[in-house]
XYZ file of C-alpha atoms in Angstrom:
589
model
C 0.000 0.000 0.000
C 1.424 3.442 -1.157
C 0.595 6.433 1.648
C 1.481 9.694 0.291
C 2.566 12.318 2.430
C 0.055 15.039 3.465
C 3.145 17.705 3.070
C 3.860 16.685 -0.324
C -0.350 16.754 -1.219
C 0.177 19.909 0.358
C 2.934 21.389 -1.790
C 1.687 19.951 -4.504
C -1.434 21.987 -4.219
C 0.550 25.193 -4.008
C 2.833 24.584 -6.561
C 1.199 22.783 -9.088
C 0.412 26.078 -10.893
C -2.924 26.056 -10.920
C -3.617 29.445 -8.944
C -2.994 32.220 -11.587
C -3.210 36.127 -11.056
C -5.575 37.845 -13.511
C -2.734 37.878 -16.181
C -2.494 34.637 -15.805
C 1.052 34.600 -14.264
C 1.834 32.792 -11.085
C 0.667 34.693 -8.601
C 2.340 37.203 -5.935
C 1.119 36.295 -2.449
C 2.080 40.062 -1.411
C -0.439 41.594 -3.741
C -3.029 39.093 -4.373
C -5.638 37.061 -2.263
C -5.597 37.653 1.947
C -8.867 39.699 3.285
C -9.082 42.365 0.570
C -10.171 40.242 -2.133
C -12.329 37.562 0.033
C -13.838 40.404 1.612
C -14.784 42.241 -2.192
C -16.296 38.509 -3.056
C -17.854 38.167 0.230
C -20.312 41.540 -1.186
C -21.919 39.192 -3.906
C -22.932 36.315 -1.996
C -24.484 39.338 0.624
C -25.941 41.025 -2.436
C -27.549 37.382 -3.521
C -28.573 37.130 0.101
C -30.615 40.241 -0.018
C -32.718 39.799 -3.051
C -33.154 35.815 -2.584
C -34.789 36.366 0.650
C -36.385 39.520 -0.051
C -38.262 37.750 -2.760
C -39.082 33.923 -1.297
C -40.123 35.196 2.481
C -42.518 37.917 1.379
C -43.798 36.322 -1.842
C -46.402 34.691 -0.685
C -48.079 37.491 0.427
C -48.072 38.872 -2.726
C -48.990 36.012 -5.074
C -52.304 35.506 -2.342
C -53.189 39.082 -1.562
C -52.316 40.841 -5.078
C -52.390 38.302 -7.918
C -54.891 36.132 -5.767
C -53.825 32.765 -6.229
C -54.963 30.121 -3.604
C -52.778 29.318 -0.969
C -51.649 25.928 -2.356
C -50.557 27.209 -5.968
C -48.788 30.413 -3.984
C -47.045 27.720 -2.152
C -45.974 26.079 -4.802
C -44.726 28.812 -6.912
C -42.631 29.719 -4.118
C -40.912 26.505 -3.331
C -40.593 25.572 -7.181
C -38.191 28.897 -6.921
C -36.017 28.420 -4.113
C -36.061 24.652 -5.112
C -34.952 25.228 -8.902
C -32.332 28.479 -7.139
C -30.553 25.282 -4.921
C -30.664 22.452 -7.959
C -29.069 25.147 -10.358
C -26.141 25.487 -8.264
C -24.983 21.991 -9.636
C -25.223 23.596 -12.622
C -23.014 26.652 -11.748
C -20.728 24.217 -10.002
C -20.199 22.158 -13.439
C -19.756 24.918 -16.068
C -17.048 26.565 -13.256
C -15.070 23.371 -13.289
C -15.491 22.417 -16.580
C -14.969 25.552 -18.591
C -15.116 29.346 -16.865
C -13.661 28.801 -13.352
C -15.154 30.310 -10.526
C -14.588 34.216 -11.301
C -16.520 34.570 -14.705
C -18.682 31.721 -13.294
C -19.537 34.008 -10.675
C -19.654 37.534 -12.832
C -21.868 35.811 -15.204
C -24.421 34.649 -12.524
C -24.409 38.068 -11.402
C -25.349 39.976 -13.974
C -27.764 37.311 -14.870
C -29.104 37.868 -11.108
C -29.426 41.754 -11.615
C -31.399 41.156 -14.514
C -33.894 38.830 -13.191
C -34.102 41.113 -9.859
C -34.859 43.938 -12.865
C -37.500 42.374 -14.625
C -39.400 41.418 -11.268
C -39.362 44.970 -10.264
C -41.305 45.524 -13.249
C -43.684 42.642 -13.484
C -44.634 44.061 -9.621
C -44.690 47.401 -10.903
C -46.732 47.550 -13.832
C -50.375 47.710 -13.295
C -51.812 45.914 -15.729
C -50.030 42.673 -14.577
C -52.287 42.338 -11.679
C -55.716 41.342 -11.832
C -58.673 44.112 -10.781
C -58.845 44.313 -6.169
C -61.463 42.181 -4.870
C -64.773 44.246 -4.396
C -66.833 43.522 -1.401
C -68.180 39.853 -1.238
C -67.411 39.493 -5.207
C -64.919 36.712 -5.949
C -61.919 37.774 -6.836
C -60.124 37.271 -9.910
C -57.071 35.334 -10.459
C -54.373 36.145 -12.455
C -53.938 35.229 -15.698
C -51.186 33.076 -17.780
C -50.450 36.071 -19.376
C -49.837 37.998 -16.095
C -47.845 35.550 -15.038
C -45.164 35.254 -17.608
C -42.940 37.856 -16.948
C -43.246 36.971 -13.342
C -41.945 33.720 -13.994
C -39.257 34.656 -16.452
C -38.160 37.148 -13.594
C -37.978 34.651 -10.924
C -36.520 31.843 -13.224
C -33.701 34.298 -14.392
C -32.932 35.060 -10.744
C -33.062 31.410 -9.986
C -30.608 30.552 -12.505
C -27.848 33.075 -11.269
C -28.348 32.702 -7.971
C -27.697 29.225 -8.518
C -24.130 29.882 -10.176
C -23.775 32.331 -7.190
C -24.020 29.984 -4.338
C -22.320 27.349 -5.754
C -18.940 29.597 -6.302
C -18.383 32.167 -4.287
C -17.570 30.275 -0.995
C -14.978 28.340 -3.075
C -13.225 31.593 -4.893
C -13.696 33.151 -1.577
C -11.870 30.328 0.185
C -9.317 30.391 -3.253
C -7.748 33.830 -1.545
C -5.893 31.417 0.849
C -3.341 29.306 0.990
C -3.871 26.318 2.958
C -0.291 24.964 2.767
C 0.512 28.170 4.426
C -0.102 27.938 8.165
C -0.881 31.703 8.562
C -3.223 31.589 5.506
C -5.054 28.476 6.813
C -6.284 29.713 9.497
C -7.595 32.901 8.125
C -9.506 30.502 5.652
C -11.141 29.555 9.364
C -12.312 32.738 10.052
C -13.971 33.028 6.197
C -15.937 30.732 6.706
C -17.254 31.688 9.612
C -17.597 35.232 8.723
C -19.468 33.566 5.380
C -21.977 32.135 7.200
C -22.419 35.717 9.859
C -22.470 37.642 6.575
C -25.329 35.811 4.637
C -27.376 35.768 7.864
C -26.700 39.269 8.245
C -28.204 40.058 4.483
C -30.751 37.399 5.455
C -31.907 39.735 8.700
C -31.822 42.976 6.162
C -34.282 41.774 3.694
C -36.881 40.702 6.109
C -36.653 43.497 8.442
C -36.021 46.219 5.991
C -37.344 44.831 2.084
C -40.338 43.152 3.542
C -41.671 46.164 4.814
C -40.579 48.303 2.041
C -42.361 45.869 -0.074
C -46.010 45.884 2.064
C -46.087 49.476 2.915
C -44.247 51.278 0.075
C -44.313 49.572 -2.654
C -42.913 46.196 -3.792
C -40.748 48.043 -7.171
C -39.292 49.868 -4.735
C -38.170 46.564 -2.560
C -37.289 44.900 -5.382
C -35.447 47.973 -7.101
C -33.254 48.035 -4.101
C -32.232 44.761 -4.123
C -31.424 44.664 -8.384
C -29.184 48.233 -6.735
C -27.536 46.225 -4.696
C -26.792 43.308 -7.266
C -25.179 46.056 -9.429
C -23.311 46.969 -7.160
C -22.049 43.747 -5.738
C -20.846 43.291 -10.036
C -19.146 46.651 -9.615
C -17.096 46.116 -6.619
C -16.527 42.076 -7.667
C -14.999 43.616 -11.095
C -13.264 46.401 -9.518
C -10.879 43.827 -7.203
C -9.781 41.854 -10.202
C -6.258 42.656 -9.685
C -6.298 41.577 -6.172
C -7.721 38.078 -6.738
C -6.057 34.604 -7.043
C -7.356 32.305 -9.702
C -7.915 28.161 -10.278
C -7.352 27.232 -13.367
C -10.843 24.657 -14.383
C -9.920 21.026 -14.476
C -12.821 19.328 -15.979
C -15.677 18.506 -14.040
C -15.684 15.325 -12.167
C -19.300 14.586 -13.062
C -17.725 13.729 -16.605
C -15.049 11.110 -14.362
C -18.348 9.593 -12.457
C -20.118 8.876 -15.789
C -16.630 6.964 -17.588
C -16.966 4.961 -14.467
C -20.021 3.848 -14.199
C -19.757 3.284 -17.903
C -16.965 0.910 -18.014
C -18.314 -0.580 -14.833
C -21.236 -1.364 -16.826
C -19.618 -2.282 -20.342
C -16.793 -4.865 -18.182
C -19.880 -6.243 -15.910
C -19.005 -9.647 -17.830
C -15.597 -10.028 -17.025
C -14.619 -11.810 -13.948
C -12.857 -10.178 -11.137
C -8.853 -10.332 -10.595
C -7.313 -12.898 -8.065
C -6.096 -9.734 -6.413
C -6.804 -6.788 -6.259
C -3.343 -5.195 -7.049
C -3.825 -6.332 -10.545
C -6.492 -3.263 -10.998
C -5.206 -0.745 -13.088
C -2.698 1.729 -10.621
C -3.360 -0.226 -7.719
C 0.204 0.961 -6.247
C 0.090 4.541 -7.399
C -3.453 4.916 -6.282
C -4.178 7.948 -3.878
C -7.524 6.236 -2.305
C -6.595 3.002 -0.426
C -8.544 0.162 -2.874
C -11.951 -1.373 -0.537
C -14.277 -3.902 -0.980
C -17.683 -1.818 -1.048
C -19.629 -1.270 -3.854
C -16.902 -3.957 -5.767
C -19.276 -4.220 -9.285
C -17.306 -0.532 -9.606
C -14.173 -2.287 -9.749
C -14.525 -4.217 -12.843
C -14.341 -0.336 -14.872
C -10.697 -0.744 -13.094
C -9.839 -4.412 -15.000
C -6.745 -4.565 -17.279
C -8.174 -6.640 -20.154
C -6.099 -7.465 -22.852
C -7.312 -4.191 -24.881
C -7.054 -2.191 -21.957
C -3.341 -3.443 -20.617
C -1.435 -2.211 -23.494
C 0.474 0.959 -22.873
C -1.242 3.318 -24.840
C -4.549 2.336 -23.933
C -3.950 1.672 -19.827
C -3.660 5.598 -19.522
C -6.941 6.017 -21.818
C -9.714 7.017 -19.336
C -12.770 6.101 -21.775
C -11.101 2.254 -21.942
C -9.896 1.683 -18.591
C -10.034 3.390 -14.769
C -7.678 4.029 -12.634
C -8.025 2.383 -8.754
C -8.017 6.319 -7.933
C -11.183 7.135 -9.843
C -13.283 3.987 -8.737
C -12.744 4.946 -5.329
C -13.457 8.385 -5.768
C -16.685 7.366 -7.781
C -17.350 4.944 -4.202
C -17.226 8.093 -1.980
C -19.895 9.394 -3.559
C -22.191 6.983 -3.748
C -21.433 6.592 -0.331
C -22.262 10.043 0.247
C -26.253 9.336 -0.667
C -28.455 7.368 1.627
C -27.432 10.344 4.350
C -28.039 13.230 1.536
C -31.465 10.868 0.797
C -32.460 11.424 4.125
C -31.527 15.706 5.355
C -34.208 16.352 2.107
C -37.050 16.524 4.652
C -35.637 18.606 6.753
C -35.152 21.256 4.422
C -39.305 20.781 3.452
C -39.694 21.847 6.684
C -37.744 24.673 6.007
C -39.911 25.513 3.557
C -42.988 25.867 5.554
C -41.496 28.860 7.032
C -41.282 30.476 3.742
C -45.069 29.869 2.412
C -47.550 28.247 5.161
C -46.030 30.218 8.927
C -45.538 33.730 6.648
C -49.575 32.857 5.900
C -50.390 32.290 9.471
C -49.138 35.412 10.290
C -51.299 37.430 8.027
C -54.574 35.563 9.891
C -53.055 37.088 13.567
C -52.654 40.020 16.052
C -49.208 41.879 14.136
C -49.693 44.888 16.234
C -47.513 46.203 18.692
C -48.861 49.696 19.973
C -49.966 50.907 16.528
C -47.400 49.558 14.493
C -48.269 46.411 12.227
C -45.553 44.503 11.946
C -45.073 42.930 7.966
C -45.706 39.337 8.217
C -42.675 38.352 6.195
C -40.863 40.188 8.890
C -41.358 37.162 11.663
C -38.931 35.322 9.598
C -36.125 37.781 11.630
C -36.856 34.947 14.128
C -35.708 32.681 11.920
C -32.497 33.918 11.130
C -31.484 35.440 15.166
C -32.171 31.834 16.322
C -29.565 30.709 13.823
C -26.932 33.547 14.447
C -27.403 32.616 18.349
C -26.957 28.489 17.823
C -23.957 29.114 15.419
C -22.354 31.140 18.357
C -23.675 28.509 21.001
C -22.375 25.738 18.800
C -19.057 26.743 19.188
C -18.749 28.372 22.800
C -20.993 26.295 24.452
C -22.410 22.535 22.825
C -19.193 21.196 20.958
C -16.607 22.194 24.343
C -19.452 20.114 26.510
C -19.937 17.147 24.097
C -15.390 17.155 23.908
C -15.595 16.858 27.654
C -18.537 14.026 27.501
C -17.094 12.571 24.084
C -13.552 12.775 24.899
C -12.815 13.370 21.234
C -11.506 16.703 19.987
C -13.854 17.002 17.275
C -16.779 17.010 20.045
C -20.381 16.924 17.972
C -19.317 14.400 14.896
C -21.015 16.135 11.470
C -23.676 13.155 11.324
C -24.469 13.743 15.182
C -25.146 17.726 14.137
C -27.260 16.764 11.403
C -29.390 14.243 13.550
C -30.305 16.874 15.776
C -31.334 18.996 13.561
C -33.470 16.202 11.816
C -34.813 16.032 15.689
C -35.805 20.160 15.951
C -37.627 19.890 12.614
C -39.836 17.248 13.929
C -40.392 19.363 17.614
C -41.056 22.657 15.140
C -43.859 20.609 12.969
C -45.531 19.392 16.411
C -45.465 22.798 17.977
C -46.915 24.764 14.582
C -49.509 22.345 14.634
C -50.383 23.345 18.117
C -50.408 26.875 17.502
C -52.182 26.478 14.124
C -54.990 24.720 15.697
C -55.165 26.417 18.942
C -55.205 29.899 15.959
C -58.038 28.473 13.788
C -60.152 27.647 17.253
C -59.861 31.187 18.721
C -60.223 32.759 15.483
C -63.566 30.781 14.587
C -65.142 30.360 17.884
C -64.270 33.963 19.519
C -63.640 35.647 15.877
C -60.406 36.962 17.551
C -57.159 36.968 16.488
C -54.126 35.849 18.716
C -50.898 37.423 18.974
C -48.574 36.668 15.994
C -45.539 36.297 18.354
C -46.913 32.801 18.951
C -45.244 31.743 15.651
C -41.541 32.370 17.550
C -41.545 29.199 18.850
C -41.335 27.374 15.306
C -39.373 29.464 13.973
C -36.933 29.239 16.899
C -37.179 25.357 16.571
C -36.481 25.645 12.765
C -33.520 28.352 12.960
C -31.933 25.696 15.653
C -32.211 23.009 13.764
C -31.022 24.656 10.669
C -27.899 26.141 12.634
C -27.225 22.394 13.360
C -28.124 20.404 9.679
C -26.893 23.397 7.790
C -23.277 22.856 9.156
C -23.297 19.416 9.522
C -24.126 18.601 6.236
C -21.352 21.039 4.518
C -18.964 19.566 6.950
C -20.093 15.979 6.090
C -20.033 16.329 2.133
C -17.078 18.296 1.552
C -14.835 16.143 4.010
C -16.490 12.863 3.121
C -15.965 13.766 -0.871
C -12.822 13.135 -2.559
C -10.703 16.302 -3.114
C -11.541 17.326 -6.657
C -14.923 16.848 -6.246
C -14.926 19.395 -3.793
C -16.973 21.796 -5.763
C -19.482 19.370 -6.569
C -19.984 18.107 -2.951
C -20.757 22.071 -2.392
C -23.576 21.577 -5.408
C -24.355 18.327 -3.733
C -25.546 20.019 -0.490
C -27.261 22.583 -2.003
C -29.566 19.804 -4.238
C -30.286 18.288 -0.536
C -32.500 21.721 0.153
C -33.688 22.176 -3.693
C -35.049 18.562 -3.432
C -36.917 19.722 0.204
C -38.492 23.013 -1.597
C -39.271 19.881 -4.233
C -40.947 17.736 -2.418
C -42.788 20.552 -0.188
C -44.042 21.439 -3.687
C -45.417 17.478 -4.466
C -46.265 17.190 -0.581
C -49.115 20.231 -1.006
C -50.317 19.109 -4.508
C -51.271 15.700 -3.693
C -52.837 16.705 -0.066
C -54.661 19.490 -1.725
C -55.911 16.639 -4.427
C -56.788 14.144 -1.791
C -58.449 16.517 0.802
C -60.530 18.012 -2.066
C -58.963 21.509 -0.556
C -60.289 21.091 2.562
C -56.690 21.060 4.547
C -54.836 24.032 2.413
C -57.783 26.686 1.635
C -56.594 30.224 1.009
C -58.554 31.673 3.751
C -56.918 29.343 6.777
C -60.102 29.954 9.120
C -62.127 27.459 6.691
C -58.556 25.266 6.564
C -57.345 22.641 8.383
C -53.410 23.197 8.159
C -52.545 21.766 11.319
C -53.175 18.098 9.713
C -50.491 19.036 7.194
C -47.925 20.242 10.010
C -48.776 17.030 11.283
C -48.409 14.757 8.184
C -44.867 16.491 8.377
C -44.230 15.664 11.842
C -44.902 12.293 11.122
C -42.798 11.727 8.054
C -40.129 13.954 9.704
C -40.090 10.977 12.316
C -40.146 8.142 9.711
C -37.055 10.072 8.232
C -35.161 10.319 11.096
C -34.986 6.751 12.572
C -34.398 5.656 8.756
C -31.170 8.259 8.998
C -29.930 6.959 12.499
C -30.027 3.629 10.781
C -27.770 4.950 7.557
C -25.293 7.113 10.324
C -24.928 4.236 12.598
C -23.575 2.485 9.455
C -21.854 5.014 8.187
C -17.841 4.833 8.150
C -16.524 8.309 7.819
C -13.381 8.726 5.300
C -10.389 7.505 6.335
C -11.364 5.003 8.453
C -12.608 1.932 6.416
C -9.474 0.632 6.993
C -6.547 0.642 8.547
C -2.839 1.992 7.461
C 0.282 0.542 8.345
C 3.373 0.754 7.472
C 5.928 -1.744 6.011
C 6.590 -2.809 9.565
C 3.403 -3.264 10.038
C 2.582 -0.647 12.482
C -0.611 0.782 12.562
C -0.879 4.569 11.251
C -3.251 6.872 12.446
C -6.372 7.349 9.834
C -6.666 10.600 7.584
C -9.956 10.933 9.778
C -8.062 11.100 13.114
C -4.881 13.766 11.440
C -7.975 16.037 9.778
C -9.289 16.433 13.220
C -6.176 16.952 14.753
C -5.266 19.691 12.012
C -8.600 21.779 12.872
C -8.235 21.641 16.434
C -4.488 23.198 15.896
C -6.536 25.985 14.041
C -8.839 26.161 16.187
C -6.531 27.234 19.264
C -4.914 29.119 17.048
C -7.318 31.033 16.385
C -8.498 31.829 19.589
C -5.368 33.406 20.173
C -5.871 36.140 17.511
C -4.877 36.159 13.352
């Protein structure tokens, strides 16, 4: 077995050539990368922050109360947006590592951002693309296809370069640094966490500030601001140019996945090797060989075609040990990303169903009406406060209980988040029903701030499953497939906007409307938080079955030397390496 030195991976990173300054020279650490540029790059993601949730937690109010669309087709619109904004960002990850890179990748998505942002501030703006108010006890009128287009086209447009956004900027972000360099590595700590503070940040503008620009001024004018603010993210990202480091594109590794499976599929015939050193690269491979999933394997067999010289290097007629294991890390990757979809459906609830609730209750304090969009501020305190607790307060206790330096493993984080989301659906069921009681028995409407608690559960939980799962799929993925694992998360929450999207078509099919009824006095949502709760459980014991299974990188087997002697596993040294960091960084940059 070949072990290759984690200095050497590390130098070899640094000085393979791949980071470039805009000239495309080598670059000069003095005068490129550091704080300046992340800090420039760190403006778009805020800028895609501040229209994304300025559009998909106040939307619903719009597409009910203007355009008057039922409650389940609002719904629906909204989650098909924020689901198709997550699944493009596989997209953006592919064309960044196939062709652009991450810099035009991320221009591009910009400006395609701005002009979505653009056109919605017209399609909101322009009268005729609403239908007539409702007059007294007329039925109102619905909008029409026609009304809807440019709607659509608007959001779709945004979707699409939002998409590229999210899927890049953390990555050229993190490019800025140098983690062979031990000063440089742990500043890359400290951008990620200021990442995550920043987007939550942009997060708490747009529903404290856009929402209610949106309800009580006008929503061209909340959308106007937030196409301003893409523009201006574009200027300052194009203005810092100079001052950026760039990775050269490498091909995407979806393209390496498919060869793969491919010759997996076209040697399925051939019978294995005695041994499995007689695998194409066995010795050279960087990936110890395993036995799981062994039908991959056969894509790795040196027929007699594929053992002659010129065609053994030939990646469309035989694999390398390498690549089949790489291909094995993802698939091992998917019964845990299978089951974090449902949490992020209950996510979703607090962008459509819990922003409708509030419009049915007390908003007042004194005589200010608070927006109802503007609860979700809830949302997003509750996960600035468990990101901070996480770190000062449940990861030292569960080292002390755990005696492991990592403390809260990233499967343990996600299962108790999976564990909030459930508690949140139970407890907006509650308040729904208790709501809908008051409201039609008394005809009086109960103070709004009794939504806090589910959003408090949610934001928790999200604080939680958010980092666990980026820990989990860009440490359990192999290292050039580190942009995809990033597009890989993201599908995890475009497949729960998804499947909220299915969830409320079929239950409004099979309850003949009777559970999801635009006016939620005559509705019965609390069965739906319910039905959630209860799948929410299903999901959960099915994902402590898949975790408890689960064998993290690095430690499917064991290394040892020549002697024999047991090494420790990549695992054990990556924990090791962060917990250097992390004192580190306590002590100041």
């Amino acid at each position: 077995m070949v072990l290759v030195s984690r200095n050497s991976e590390k130098d070899g990173a640094a000085n393979d050539g791949s980071m470039v300054d805009f000239r495309g020279n080598p670059i000069d650490k003095s005068r490129t990368g550091g704080w300046l540029a992340a800090g420039l790059i760190l403006v778009t993601e805020l800028s895609e922050r501040i229209c994304v949730m300025g559009i998909s937690m106040n939307l619903v109010t719009y597409l009910v109360g203007n355009l008057h669309l039922t409650s389940a087709k609002s719904a629906t619109i909204v989650t098909n947006f924020m689901g198709t904004l997550n699944l493009l960002g596989l997209l953006g990850g592919f064309v960044a590592d196939a062709k652009l890179g991450r810099y035009l990748t991320v221009l591009l998505s910009a400006t395609i951002t701005a002009l979505g942002i653009t056109l919605l501030t017209i399609a909101t703006s322009i009268p005729r693309m609403r239908p007539p108010a409702c007059e007294g006890n007329q039925e109102c009128i619905e909008a029409t296809g026609s009304q809807l287009v440019l709607l659509y086209a608007a959001l779709y447009l945004t979707a699409l370069g939002g998409g590229g956004i999210k899927s890049n900027v953390s990555g050229f972000g993190s490019d800025q640094f140098d983690s062979s360099d031990p000063k440089e590595e742990k500043s890359m700590i400290f951008f990620f966490n200021r990442f995550y503070f920043g987007i939550s940040i942009g997060s708490l503008f747009a529903v404290l500030v856009l929402v209610y620009i949106q309800d009580n001024v006008g929503r061209g004018l909340g959308y106007g601001i937030s196409a301003g603010a893409v523009v201006i993210a574009l200027i300052v990202l194009l203005l810092g140019t100079p001052f950026y480091r760039f990775k050269k594109p490498r091909g995407s590794p979806l393209t390496m996945i498919w060869r793969v499976i491919f010759l997996a599929w076209k040697k399925r015939v051939h019978p294995y090797p005695s041994h499995p050193s007689l695998l194409n690269q066995y010795q050279e491979a960087k990936i110890p060989h395993t036995e799981r999933l062994k039908c991959l394997d056969k894509a790795a067999i040196l027929d007699e075609y594929a053992a002659s010289e010129e065609n053994r290097s030939n990646p469309w007629i035989v694999s390398t040990v390498t690549q089949v294991e790489e291909v094995k890390l993802v698939f091992m990757l998917l019964p845990i990303w299978s089951t974090c979809i449902l949490f992020w459906t209950v996510y979703s609830q607090m962008t459509t169903f819990t922003i409708e609730q509030a419009t049915f209750m007390n908003r007042k304090v004194s005589s200010f009406e608070i927006p109802s969009g503007s609860f979700s501020a809830f949302l997003f305190i509750t996960i600035l406060l468990f990101t901070s607790l996480n770190e000062q307060l449940f990861v030292p206790l569960a080292r002390k209980i755990t005696k492991s330096p990592q403390g809260l493993t990233s499967l343990q984080r996600v299962g108790i988040g999976l564990f909030f989301s459930v508690a949140a659906m139970i407890t907006s069921a509650i308040v729904e029903k208790q709501r809908r009681k008051i409201a039609v028995d008394q005809n009086t409407k109960i103070r709004a701030f009794w939504l806090v608690p589910q959003y408090f559960l949610v934001g928790a939980g999200e604080a939680f499953v958010y980092v666990g799962q980026l820990e989990f799929f860009i440490r359990e993925a192999p290292e050039r497939m580190k942009s995809m694992s990033t597009g890989l998360f993201l599908s995890t929450i475009s497949m729960g906007f998804y499947v909220s999207s299915l969830l409320v078509t079929v239950v409004d099919k099979v309850t003949h409307k009777s559970w999801l009824r635009s006016h939620l006095n005559n509705a019965r949502l609390d069965n739906f938080y319910l039905l959630l709760a209860a799948l929410g459980t299903v999901n959960f014991l099915v994902f402590l079955a898949f975790a408890m299974r689960h064998q993290y990188k690095g430690q499917q087997h064991n290394n040892t030397d020549d002697s024999g002697k047991e090494l420790k596993n990549s695992n054990d040294m990556i924990v090791e390496d962060m917990e250097k960091i992390r004192i580190e960084a306590k002590e100041g940059p």
